[in-house]
Amino acid sequence: MHFIRIMLKKIISIFSAIAICLSFLSNSALSIFADEKSELDSLESKHIVLMDYNSGKVLYEKDADSKIYPASTTKIWTAFCVLKKCKDVNEVIEIKDMPVIEGSSMYLENGEKFTVLELLEALLIHSSNDVAFVLARHFGDGDANNFIKFMNEEAAKYGATHTHFHNPHGLPDEEHYTTALDMVNLSRVAYGNDIIKKIVAMKEVDFKKSHNCKLDRQMFNSNKFLSSLDNIDYKGKKIPIKYDIVDGIKTGYTDDAGNCLVSTAQKNGSRLICGVFGAPGGALYHDSRMVLDYGFDNFKSVTVFNKKDLKGEKKVKFAKPSTIKYSVANDYTITIPKDKNVDKKDYKTKFNFSNLKLPVKKGDVIGTVSIFDDGNMVSSIGLIAENDSQSYLQYVMSLLPFGKEKNKSEKTDSEKKNAEEKKTENAKSEDKKDSKKEENSKEKDASKENEKTNDDSFVEKVKTAASNSYNGFIAIFSGIGDFFSNLFTSNGIKNIENSNFYKFLDKKISEKVTFIPAKVIIWGVPILILLIVLILLIAIIRDNIKKKKNKKSEKKKSKNKKQSSNKEEINIKKEKVKNEVSEKKEMSVDDIIAKEDESKTLNKNNNTNDITQETKRIPIKKDN
């Protein structure tokens, strides 16, 4: 017993020591955390926001909701809205009627021609104000104000309720304002675009003199985190401004706004986005680095949902194949304090396929998965199709000769797009012309190969399709049934107009008929058919009623005939009886007596015969 007591005392003392150490460590960690946070509060920059890129959670903020002037960080949103409106980044814009724009400029000249992509590079790397105006005017249909209106509408959609843009470049204007929190939120949205992500990581861009470009232009990225060899004082040391973990996104400066920088960095699987506004000269990069380092030192990234966890299949009616496999665009990862853990059970998902439109190509975004934490939506991730799918009508159309031609043109368009994308990758190389020639020849070869593929036998395709014909027809009629059954629901017409069948009809009719709205044809033709069917049904019912009436009258006539024939028979019988009676009356008394004797004799003979028969049947007993 004494030994056990000694052991228990030792164990208790060990655990007590561990507990004291842990409490000391946690307290010291908390004190370090608090000290670092107080250091951020004392930074010279007026407005600061540190945000987890994946979840959008704010990790640190300083005066984040006050009204500020965004200066050239405006161009982040300008670029995003350009890409929202632009169908092809290789579209060429000719410089015309160029006004004088103050501030940073690319010095565009009338008659020069640049692609949208080239102008976006100048906008985000060199921060050219004249480029911002050209893009806004072009995508505002000739009026920059139309584009600025669009910028504000899009900002409101993403929750930037304290932001109002009044120009596309960020030059001083009392009606052009935002908040640090709004600007970081919008920058986070814009950075999600792959083109913007690629441009803001570039250190420089060159435009060589040519028939489209009147001057040689070499422009360096204004974000010194990417390449600057200058030094800053940081925590008592001289260190380079260049910070390898930073890969975007945009600077800004005006006298009213002060120095501004939205930056993003990735480390140990975590991506943070930081906004520093109203920084005095020399403090911009110091303060930005302090905030980023604070984030990486005190927070960690945890993957709540892996891409594999959210893989699935979507059943689509009226489609071939009827199942579309999908995966999510990325993992859902959050950043939390290093001393905390996350319970994945607190997170729920909701899938949305309301924007799914047939046909679907592999790689298309067919929906979103929204992620909720404690009932609040914290993220929305795109769902990517892993296979092609099309409606049965589209499939049938593709087999027809005219559908086949359209397929060819669509393929040619996609080939052109692919070729153009290849061109953009090599757009800045010195042997640009040679690469274009090679790509053009490749494009021709690719189109020839596709033409050979398109020449596959129509009969072979029909044979292949025949095996699925039964399921196809069932799917078609069930789809049409659903289409019309939606009429009788509470939102019948809306449901029908949102259906794939309706959208398909609307698209096809709009392509073929321009003088009558597709909606009139879609609703008018079925109503007309229903009226014709109704008229036919009424005619059939009327004919049936007539037939029934005719049958009844025929039955009546036959009944009357039978009754009259029965009466005739009765009358004939009556006449016969009367005749017999009259004959009897005419017979003499002797004849009557003779007749009666004759009948008696017959009866007697019959009785004698009966007795003889009975006698024969009785057995004769012999005496012993």
Coordinates of C-alpha atoms in Angstrom, one line a residue, residues 88-567:
D88 CA -12.8 37.1 -76.5
V89 CA -9.6 38.5 -74.9
N90 CA -8.0 38.5 -78.4
E91 CA -10.5 41.0 -79.7
V92 CA -8.6 43.9 -81.2
I93 CA -9.4 47.5 -80.1
E94 CA -8.3 50.4 -82.2
I95 CA -7.4 53.6 -80.4
K96 CA -9.7 56.5 -81.6
D97 CA -10.5 60.0 -80.3
M98 CA -8.1 59.6 -77.4
P99 CA -8.5 62.3 -74.8
V100 CA -5.8 63.4 -72.4
I101 CA -5.9 61.4 -69.2
E102 CA -4.0 62.5 -66.1
G103 CA -1.6 60.4 -64.1
S104 CA 0.1 57.1 -65.0
S105 CA -0.2 56.5 -68.7
M106 CA 0.8 54.2 -71.5
Y107 CA 0.6 57.2 -73.9
L108 CA -1.8 55.5 -76.3
E109 CA -1.9 57.1 -79.8
N110 CA -4.8 57.2 -82.2
G111 CA -4.6 54.5 -84.8
E112 CA -2.8 52.0 -82.6
K113 CA -4.4 48.6 -82.1
F114 CA -4.1 46.3 -79.1
T115 CA -6.0 43.1 -78.0
V116 CA -8.1 43.2 -74.8
L117 CA -5.5 41.0 -73.1
E118 CA -2.7 43.4 -73.9
L119 CA -4.6 46.3 -72.6
L120 CA -5.5 44.4 -69.4
E121 CA -1.7 43.7 -68.9
A122 CA -1.0 47.4 -69.2
L123 CA -3.9 48.2 -66.9
L124 CA -2.8 45.9 -64.0
I125 CA 1.0 45.9 -64.4
H126 CA 1.7 49.5 -65.3
S127 CA -1.5 50.9 -63.9
S128 CA -2.2 52.9 -67.1
N129 CA -5.1 55.4 -66.7
D130 CA -5.6 55.9 -70.4
V131 CA -6.0 52.1 -70.9
A132 CA -8.7 52.1 -68.2
F133 CA -10.6 54.8 -70.1
V134 CA -10.3 52.9 -73.5
L135 CA -11.5 49.7 -72.0
A136 CA -14.4 51.4 -70.2
R137 CA -15.5 53.2 -73.3
H138 CA -15.3 50.1 -75.5
F139 CA -17.2 47.8 -73.1
G140 CA -19.7 50.6 -72.3
D141 CA -20.8 50.6 -76.0
G142 CA -19.0 53.9 -76.7
D143 CA -19.8 55.5 -73.4
A144 CA -17.5 54.9 -70.3
N145 CA -20.4 55.9 -68.0
N146 CA -22.3 52.8 -69.0
F147 CA -19.4 50.7 -68.0
I148 CA -19.0 52.5 -64.7
K149 CA -22.7 51.8 -64.0
F150 CA -22.0 48.1 -64.6
M151 CA -19.0 48.2 -62.2
N152 CA -21.3 49.5 -59.5
E153 CA -24.0 46.9 -60.2
E154 CA -21.5 44.1 -60.0
A155 CA -19.9 45.5 -56.8
A156 CA -23.3 45.5 -55.2
K157 CA -23.9 41.9 -56.2
Y158 CA -20.8 40.9 -54.2
G159 CA -21.8 42.8 -51.1
A160 CA -19.8 46.0 -51.5
T161 CA -22.6 48.2 -50.2
H162 CA -20.3 51.1 -49.1
T163 CA -18.6 51.4 -52.5
H164 CA -19.4 53.8 -55.4
F165 CA -17.2 54.0 -58.5
H166 CA -17.3 57.2 -60.6
N167 CA -14.4 56.4 -63.0
P168 CA -12.6 53.3 -64.2
H169 CA -9.0 54.4 -63.0
G170 CA -9.3 55.8 -59.5
L171 CA -8.3 59.4 -60.1
P172 CA -9.5 61.7 -57.2
D173 CA -13.2 62.2 -57.2
E174 CA -15.5 62.8 -54.2
E175 CA -18.1 60.4 -55.7
H176 CA -15.5 57.7 -56.1
Y177 CA -15.1 55.9 -52.8
T178 CA -15.1 52.5 -51.0
T179 CA -14.0 51.0 -47.6
A180 CA -10.9 48.8 -46.9
L181 CA -13.2 45.8 -46.2
D182 CA -15.2 46.3 -49.5
M183 CA -12.0 46.7 -51.6
V184 CA -10.4 43.6 -50.1
N185 CA -13.6 41.6 -50.7
L186 CA -13.8 42.8 -54.4
S187 CA -10.1 42.0 -54.8
R188 CA -10.7 38.5 -53.5
V189 CA -13.5 38.0 -56.1
A190 CA -11.4 39.4 -58.9
Y191 CA -8.3 37.3 -58.0
G192 CA -10.5 34.2 -58.6
N193 CA -10.3 35.0 -62.3
D194 CA -7.5 33.0 -63.9
I195 CA -6.5 35.7 -66.3
I196 CA -6.2 38.4 -63.6
K197 CA -4.4 35.9 -61.4
K198 CA -1.8 35.3 -64.1
I199 CA -1.4 39.0 -65.1
V200 CA -0.9 40.3 -61.5
A201 CA 2.0 37.8 -60.9
M202 CA 3.9 39.1 -64.0
K203 CA 6.9 41.3 -63.3
E204 CA 6.9 43.2 -66.6
V205 CA 5.3 43.5 -70.0
D206 CA 6.8 44.5 -73.3
F207 CA 5.1 45.9 -76.4
K208 CA 7.4 45.9 -79.5
K209 CA 7.1 48.6 -82.2
S210 CA 5.0 47.4 -85.1
H211 CA 2.3 48.6 -87.6
N212 CA -0.2 48.3 -84.7
C213 CA 2.1 49.7 -82.0
K214 CA 3.8 53.0 -82.8
L215 CA 6.3 52.9 -79.8
D216 CA 8.5 50.3 -78.0
R217 CA 7.0 50.1 -74.5
Q218 CA 8.6 48.2 -71.6
M219 CA 6.5 48.4 -68.4
F220 CA 7.4 47.0 -64.9
N221 CA 4.9 45.9 -62.3
S222 CA 4.3 48.7 -59.7
N223 CA 4.0 46.0 -57.0
K224 CA 7.5 46.0 -55.4
F225 CA 6.9 42.8 -53.5
L226 CA 7.4 41.0 -56.8
S227 CA 10.9 42.2 -57.9
S228 CA 12.2 45.2 -56.1
L229 CA 15.9 45.1 -55.0
D230 CA 15.3 48.0 -52.5
N231 CA 15.5 47.3 -48.7
I232 CA 13.2 48.2 -45.8
D233 CA 13.7 48.3 -42.1
Y234 CA 11.8 45.3 -40.7
K235 CA 11.9 44.2 -37.0
G236 CA 15.3 45.9 -36.5
K237 CA 16.9 44.5 -39.7
K238 CA 17.4 45.6 -43.3
I239 CA 15.7 43.2 -45.6
P240 CA 14.7 43.3 -49.3
I241 CA 11.2 44.5 -50.2
K242 CA 10.9 41.5 -52.6
Y243 CA 8.9 38.8 -50.8
D244 CA 8.8 35.5 -52.6
I245 CA 5.5 34.3 -51.1
V246 CA 3.7 37.3 -52.5
D247 CA 2.2 36.8 -56.1
G248 CA -0.2 39.8 -56.6
I249 CA -2.2 42.0 -56.8
K250 CA -2.3 45.8 -57.2
T251 CA -0.9 49.2 -55.9
G252 CA -2.5 52.6 -55.8
Y253 CA -1.6 56.2 -54.9
T254 CA -3.1 59.7 -54.9
D255 CA -2.5 62.5 -52.5
D256 CA -6.0 62.0 -51.0
A257 CA -5.8 58.2 -50.9
G258 CA -2.2 57.9 -49.7
N259 CA -0.2 54.8 -50.6
C260 CA -2.4 51.7 -51.1
L261 CA -1.7 48.0 -51.7
V262 CA -3.8 44.9 -52.0
S263 CA -1.4 41.9 -51.8
T264 CA -1.9 38.2 -51.6
A265 CA 0.6 35.5 -50.5
Q266 CA 0.6 31.7 -50.1
K267 CA 2.5 29.7 -47.4
N268 CA 2.1 26.2 -46.0
G269 CA -1.1 25.6 -47.9
S270 CA -2.7 28.9 -46.7
R271 CA -3.5 31.9 -48.9
L272 CA -4.1 35.3 -47.3
I273 CA -5.2 38.5 -48.9
C274 CA -4.2 41.8 -47.3
G275 CA -5.3 45.4 -48.0
V276 CA -3.4 48.4 -46.6
F277 CA -4.7 51.9 -47.4
G278 CA -3.6 55.4 -46.4
A279 CA 0.0 54.4 -45.7
P280 CA 2.6 57.2 -45.4
G281 CA 5.7 57.1 -47.6
G282 CA 8.0 54.2 -46.8
A283 CA 5.4 52.4 -44.6
L284 CA 3.4 50.6 -47.3
Y285 CA 5.5 47.5 -47.8
H286 CA 6.6 47.3 -44.1
D287 CA 3.0 47.4 -42.9
S288 CA 1.8 44.9 -45.5
R289 CA 4.5 42.4 -44.6
M290 CA 3.8 42.8 -40.9
V291 CA 0.2 42.0 -41.5
L292 CA 0.9 39.0 -43.8
D293 CA 3.5 37.6 -41.4
Y294 CA 1.1 38.0 -38.4
G295 CA -1.4 35.9 -40.4
F296 CA 0.9 33.1 -41.2
D297 CA 2.5 33.0 -37.7
N298 CA -0.8 32.8 -35.9
F299 CA -3.2 30.9 -38.2
K300 CA -3.3 27.6 -39.9
S301 CA -5.2 26.1 -42.8
V302 CA -7.5 23.2 -42.4
T303 CA -9.2 21.4 -45.3
V304 CA -12.9 21.0 -44.4
F305 CA -14.0 19.4 -47.7
N306 CA -11.7 17.6 -50.0
K307 CA -12.5 17.6 -53.8
K308 CA -13.1 13.9 -53.6
D309 CA -15.6 14.3 -50.8
L310 CA -17.9 16.4 -53.0
K311 CA -17.7 14.4 -56.2
G312 CA -21.1 13.2 -57.5
E313 CA -23.5 12.6 -60.3
K314 CA -26.5 14.7 -61.5
K315 CA -29.4 13.0 -63.2
V316 CA -30.8 15.0 -66.1
K317 CA -34.1 14.2 -67.8
F318 CA -34.4 14.4 -71.5
A319 CA -30.6 14.0 -72.0
K320 CA -28.1 11.5 -73.5
P321 CA -26.4 10.4 -71.4
S322 CA -28.8 11.1 -68.6
T323 CA -26.1 11.2 -65.9
I324 CA -23.5 14.0 -65.7
K325 CA -20.6 13.3 -63.4
Y326 CA -19.1 16.3 -61.6
S327 CA -16.3 17.3 -59.3
V328 CA -15.7 20.5 -57.4
A329 CA -13.3 23.2 -58.7
N330 CA -11.2 23.1 -55.5
D331 CA -11.0 21.9 -51.9
Y332 CA -12.7 24.0 -49.2
T333 CA -10.0 25.1 -46.9
I334 CA -10.3 27.5 -44.0
T335 CA -7.7 29.4 -41.9
I336 CA -8.1 29.2 -38.1
P337 CA -6.0 30.1 -35.1
K338 CA -3.2 27.6 -34.6
D339 CA -4.4 26.7 -31.1
K340 CA -7.9 25.7 -32.3
N341 CA -9.4 22.7 -34.1
V342 CA -12.3 22.5 -36.5
D343 CA -15.3 20.2 -36.3
K344 CA -16.3 19.2 -39.8
K345 CA -19.8 18.3 -38.6
D346 CA -20.5 22.0 -38.1
Y347 CA -20.3 22.5 -41.9
K348 CA -23.2 21.7 -44.3
T349 CA -23.4 21.7 -48.1
K350 CA -26.2 22.6 -50.5
F351 CA -25.9 21.8 -54.2
N352 CA -27.5 24.1 -56.8
F353 CA -27.9 23.1 -60.5
S354 CA -30.4 25.9 -61.5
N355 CA -28.1 27.2 -64.2
L356 CA -27.4 23.8 -65.8
K357 CA -28.1 24.1 -69.6
L358 CA -27.8 21.5 -72.2
P359 CA -25.6 20.7 -74.1
V360 CA -22.9 20.3 -71.5
K361 CA -19.2 19.8 -72.4
K362 CA -16.6 18.3 -70.2
G363 CA -15.1 21.1 -68.1
D364 CA -18.2 23.3 -68.1
V365 CA -19.4 24.7 -64.8
I366 CA -22.9 23.1 -64.3
G367 CA -23.7 24.4 -60.8
T368 CA -22.3 25.4 -57.4
V369 CA -22.0 23.8 -54.0
S370 CA -22.6 26.3 -51.2
I371 CA -20.9 25.7 -47.8
F372 CA -22.6 26.8 -44.6
D373 CA -21.0 27.2 -41.2
D374 CA -23.6 27.5 -38.4
G375 CA -26.3 28.4 -40.9
N376 CA -24.2 31.2 -42.6
M377 CA -22.9 30.7 -46.1
V378 CA -19.2 30.9 -46.1
S379 CA -18.2 29.8 -49.6
S380 CA -19.6 28.8 -53.0
I381 CA -17.5 26.5 -55.2
G382 CA -18.1 25.7 -58.9
L383 CA -19.1 22.1 -60.0
I384 CA -17.2 21.0 -63.1
A385 CA -18.7 18.5 -65.6
E386 CA -16.5 15.4 -66.1
N387 CA -18.4 14.2 -69.2
D388 CA -20.4 15.6 -72.2
S389 CA -24.2 15.5 -72.3
Q390 CA -26.9 16.8 -74.6
S391 CA -30.7 16.6 -75.0
Y392 CA -32.2 13.9 -77.1
L393 CA -33.4 16.5 -79.5
Q394 CA -29.9 18.0 -79.8
Y395 CA -28.6 14.5 -80.4
V396 CA -31.1 13.8 -83.2
M397 CA -30.4 17.2 -84.7
S398 CA -26.7 16.4 -84.7
L399 CA -27.4 13.3 -86.8
L400 CA -29.3 15.3 -89.4
P401 CA -27.4 16.8 -92.4
F402 CA -28.1 20.4 -91.4
G403 CA -27.3 19.6 -87.8
K404 CA -24.1 18.1 -88.9
E405 CA -23.1 21.3 -90.7
K406 CA -23.8 23.3 -87.6
N407 CA -21.7 21.0 -85.6
K408 CA -18.8 21.6 -88.0
S409 CA -19.1 25.3 -87.6
E410 CA -19.3 25.0 -83.8
K411 CA -16.2 22.8 -83.8
T412 CA -14.4 25.3 -86.1
D413 CA -15.3 28.1 -83.6
S414 CA -13.9 26.1 -80.7
E415 CA -10.8 25.3 -82.7
K416 CA -10.3 29.0 -83.5
K417 CA -10.7 29.8 -79.8
N418 CA -8.2 27.2 -78.8
A419 CA -5.8 28.5 -81.4
E420 CA -6.3 32.1 -80.2
E421 CA -5.5 31.0 -76.6
K422 CA -2.3 29.4 -77.8
K423 CA -1.5 32.6 -79.6
T424 CA -1.9 34.6 -76.4
E425 CA 0.6 32.4 -74.6
N426 CA 3.3 33.3 -77.1
A427 CA 2.1 36.8 -77.7
K428 CA 5.1 38.5 -76.1
S429 CA 7.9 36.4 -77.6
E430 CA 10.3 37.9 -80.1
D431 CA 9.4 35.4 -82.8
K432 CA 5.7 36.1 -82.5
K433 CA 5.0 36.1 -86.2
D434 CA 6.7 32.7 -86.7
S435 CA 4.8 31.2 -83.8
K436 CA 1.5 32.5 -85.4
K437 CA 2.4 30.9 -88.7
E438 CA 3.0 27.6 -86.9
E439 CA -0.2 27.8 -85.0
N440 CA -2.2 28.7 -88.2
S441 CA -0.7 25.5 -89.9
K442 CA -1.6 23.5 -86.8
E443 CA -5.1 25.0 -86.9
K444 CA -5.5 23.9 -90.5
D445 CA -4.2 20.4 -89.7
A446 CA -6.6 20.2 -86.8
S447 CA -9.5 21.3 -88.9
K448 CA -8.7 18.7 -91.6
E449 CA -8.6 16.0 -88.9
N450 CA -11.9 17.2 -87.6
E451 CA -13.4 17.2 -91.0
K452 CA -12.3 13.6 -91.5
T453 CA -14.0 12.7 -88.2
N454 CA -17.1 14.6 -89.2
D455 CA -17.3 12.5 -92.4
D456 CA -18.1 9.3 -90.4
S457 CA -21.0 7.4 -91.9
F458 CA -24.5 8.7 -91.0
V459 CA -25.7 5.1 -91.1
E460 CA -23.2 4.0 -88.5
K461 CA -24.3 6.7 -86.2
V462 CA -28.0 5.8 -86.7
K463 CA -27.1 2.1 -86.0
T464 CA -25.4 3.1 -82.7
A465 CA -28.4 5.3 -81.8
A466 CA -30.9 2.5 -82.6
S467 CA -29.7 0.5 -79.6
N468 CA -30.8 3.4 -77.3
S469 CA -34.0 4.3 -79.3
Y470 CA -36.4 2.7 -76.8
N471 CA -35.0 4.6 -73.8
G472 CA -34.7 7.7 -76.0
F473 CA -38.3 7.8 -76.9
I474 CA -39.4 7.0 -73.3
A475 CA -37.1 9.9 -72.1
I476 CA -38.5 12.2 -74.8
F477 CA -42.2 11.5 -73.9
S478 CA -41.5 11.7 -70.2
G479 CA -39.8 15.0 -70.7
I480 CA -42.7 16.3 -72.7
G481 CA -45.1 15.0 -70.0
D482 CA -43.1 16.9 -67.3
F483 CA -43.1 19.9 -69.6
F484 CA -46.9 20.1 -69.8
S485 CA -47.6 18.7 -66.2
N486 CA -45.7 21.8 -64.9
L487 CA -48.7 23.9 -66.1
F488 CA -50.8 22.7 -63.2
T489 CA -48.3 23.6 -60.5
S490 CA -48.3 26.9 -58.6
N491 CA -45.4 28.3 -60.6
G492 CA -46.3 26.4 -63.8
I493 CA -45.3 28.8 -66.5
K494 CA -42.1 29.8 -64.7
N495 CA -41.2 26.1 -64.2
I496 CA -41.8 25.4 -67.9
E497 CA -39.7 28.4 -69.1
N498 CA -36.8 27.3 -66.8
S499 CA -37.0 23.7 -68.2
N500 CA -34.3 22.4 -70.6
F501 CA -36.9 21.5 -73.2
Y502 CA -38.3 25.1 -73.3
K503 CA -34.8 26.6 -73.4
F504 CA -33.9 24.2 -76.3
L505 CA -37.1 25.2 -78.2
D506 CA -36.5 28.9 -77.6
K507 CA -32.9 28.7 -78.8
K508 CA -33.7 26.7 -82.0
I509 CA -36.8 28.7 -82.9
S510 CA -34.9 32.1 -82.4
E511 CA -32.2 30.9 -84.7
K512 CA -34.6 29.9 -87.5
V513 CA -37.4 32.5 -87.1
T514 CA -36.8 36.2 -86.5
F515 CA -40.1 37.9 -87.4
I516 CA -42.2 36.1 -84.8
P517 CA -41.0 35.9 -81.1
A518 CA -40.1 32.4 -80.1
K519 CA -42.3 32.6 -77.1
V520 CA -45.4 33.2 -79.3
I521 CA -44.6 30.1 -81.3
I522 CA -43.8 27.9 -78.3
W523 CA -47.1 28.7 -76.6
G524 CA -49.2 29.4 -79.7
V525 CA -48.5 26.1 -81.6
P526 CA -49.5 23.8 -78.7
I527 CA -52.6 25.9 -78.0
L528 CA -53.5 25.6 -81.7
I529 CA -52.9 21.9 -81.7
L530 CA -55.0 21.5 -78.5
L531 CA -57.8 23.5 -80.2
I532 CA -57.7 21.2 -83.3
V533 CA -57.7 18.1 -81.1
L534 CA -60.6 19.6 -79.1
I535 CA -62.6 20.2 -82.3
L536 CA -61.8 16.6 -83.5
L537 CA -62.9 15.2 -80.1
I538 CA -66.2 17.2 -80.3
A539 CA -66.8 15.9 -83.8
I540 CA -66.1 12.3 -82.7
I541 CA -68.4 12.7 -79.7
R542 CA -71.1 14.2 -81.9
D543 CA -70.8 11.2 -84.4
N544 CA -71.0 8.7 -81.5
I545 CA -74.2 10.4 -80.2
K546 CA -75.7 10.2 -83.7
K547 CA -74.8 6.6 -84.0
K548 CA -76.3 5.8 -80.7
K549 CA -79.5 7.6 -81.6
N550 CA -79.7 5.7 -85.0
K551 CA -79.2 2.4 -83.1
K552 CA -82.0 3.2 -80.7
S553 CA -84.4 4.0 -83.6
E554 CA -83.4 0.8 -85.4
K555 CA -84.1 -1.2 -82.2
K556 CA -87.5 0.4 -81.9
K557 CA -88.4 -0.4 -85.5
S558 CA -87.3 -4.1 -85.1
K559 CA -89.3 -4.3 -81.9
N560 CA -92.4 -2.9 -83.6
K561 CA -91.9 -5.4 -86.4
K562 CA -91.7 -8.3 -84.0
Q563 CA -94.8 -7.1 -82.2
S564 CA -96.7 -6.8 -85.4
S565 CA -95.6 -10.3 -86.5
N566 CA -96.7 -11.7 -83.2
K567 CA -100.1 -10.1 -83.6

